Coordinates of C-alpha atoms in Angstrom, one line a residue:
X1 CA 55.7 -15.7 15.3
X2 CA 52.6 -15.9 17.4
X3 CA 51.4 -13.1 20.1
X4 CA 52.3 -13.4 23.8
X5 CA 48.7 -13.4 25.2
X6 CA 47.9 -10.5 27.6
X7 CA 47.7 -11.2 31.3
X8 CA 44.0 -10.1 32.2
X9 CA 43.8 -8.0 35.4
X10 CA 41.1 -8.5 37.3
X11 CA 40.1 -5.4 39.5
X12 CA 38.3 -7.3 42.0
X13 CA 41.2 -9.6 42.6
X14 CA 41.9 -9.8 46.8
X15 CA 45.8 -9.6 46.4
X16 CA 45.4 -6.2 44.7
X17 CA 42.4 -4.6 47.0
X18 CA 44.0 -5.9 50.1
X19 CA 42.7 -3.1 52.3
X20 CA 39.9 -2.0 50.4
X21 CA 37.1 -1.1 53.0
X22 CA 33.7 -2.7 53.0
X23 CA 30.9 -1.8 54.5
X24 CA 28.5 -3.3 57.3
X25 CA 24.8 -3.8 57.2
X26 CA 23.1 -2.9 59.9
X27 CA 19.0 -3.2 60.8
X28 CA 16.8 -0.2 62.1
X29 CA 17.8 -1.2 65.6
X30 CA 21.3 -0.1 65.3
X31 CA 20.4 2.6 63.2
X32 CA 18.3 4.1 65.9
X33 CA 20.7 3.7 68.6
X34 CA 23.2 5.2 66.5
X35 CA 24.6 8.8 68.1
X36 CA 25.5 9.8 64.3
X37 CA 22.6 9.0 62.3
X38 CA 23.2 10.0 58.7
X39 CA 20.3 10.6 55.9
X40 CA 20.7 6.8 54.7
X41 CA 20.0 5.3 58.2
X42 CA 17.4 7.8 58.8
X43 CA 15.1 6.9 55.3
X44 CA 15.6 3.2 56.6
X45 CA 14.1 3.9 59.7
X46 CA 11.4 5.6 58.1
X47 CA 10.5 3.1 55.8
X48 CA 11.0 0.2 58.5
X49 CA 9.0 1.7 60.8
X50 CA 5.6 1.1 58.7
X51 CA 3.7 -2.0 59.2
X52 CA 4.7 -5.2 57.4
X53 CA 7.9 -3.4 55.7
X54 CA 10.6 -6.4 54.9
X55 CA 14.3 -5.2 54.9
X56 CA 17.4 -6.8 54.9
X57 CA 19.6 -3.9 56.7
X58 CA 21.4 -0.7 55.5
X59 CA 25.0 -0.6 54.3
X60 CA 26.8 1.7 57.5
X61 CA 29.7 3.8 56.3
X62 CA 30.2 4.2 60.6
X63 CA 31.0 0.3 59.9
X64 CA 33.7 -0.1 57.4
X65 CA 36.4 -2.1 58.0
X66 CA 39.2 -3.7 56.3
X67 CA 38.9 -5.7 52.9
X68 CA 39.6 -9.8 52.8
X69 CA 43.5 -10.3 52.5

């Protein structure tokens, strides 16, 4: 007789993580408007404010919302 092959699960699959929250990135402008600024936004304002720093934004756990359905 031959094996019944195993469904794979796939933790990343949308159906299952229907509400799983994500996070926002946000630049050094909105970090420094923010009214609760947390360590994280605070070492990215740092480092952003030196001259010629490049940066792509912070991840904002103030900005999560809900996952892809």
């Amino acid at each position: 007789m031959a094996k019944k092959k195993a469904k794979k699960f796939n933790k990343y699959d949308s159906a299952i993580n229907k509400y799983q929250h994500t996070l926002k990135m946000v630049t050094s402008e909105t970090c420094i408007a923010c009214k609760t600024q947390c360590a994280r936004g605070l070492e990215y304002i740092e480092r952003m404010s030196k001259p010629g720093a490049l940066g792509k934004g912070v991840a904002c756990h103030l900005t999560k919302g809900k996952g892809h359905k």
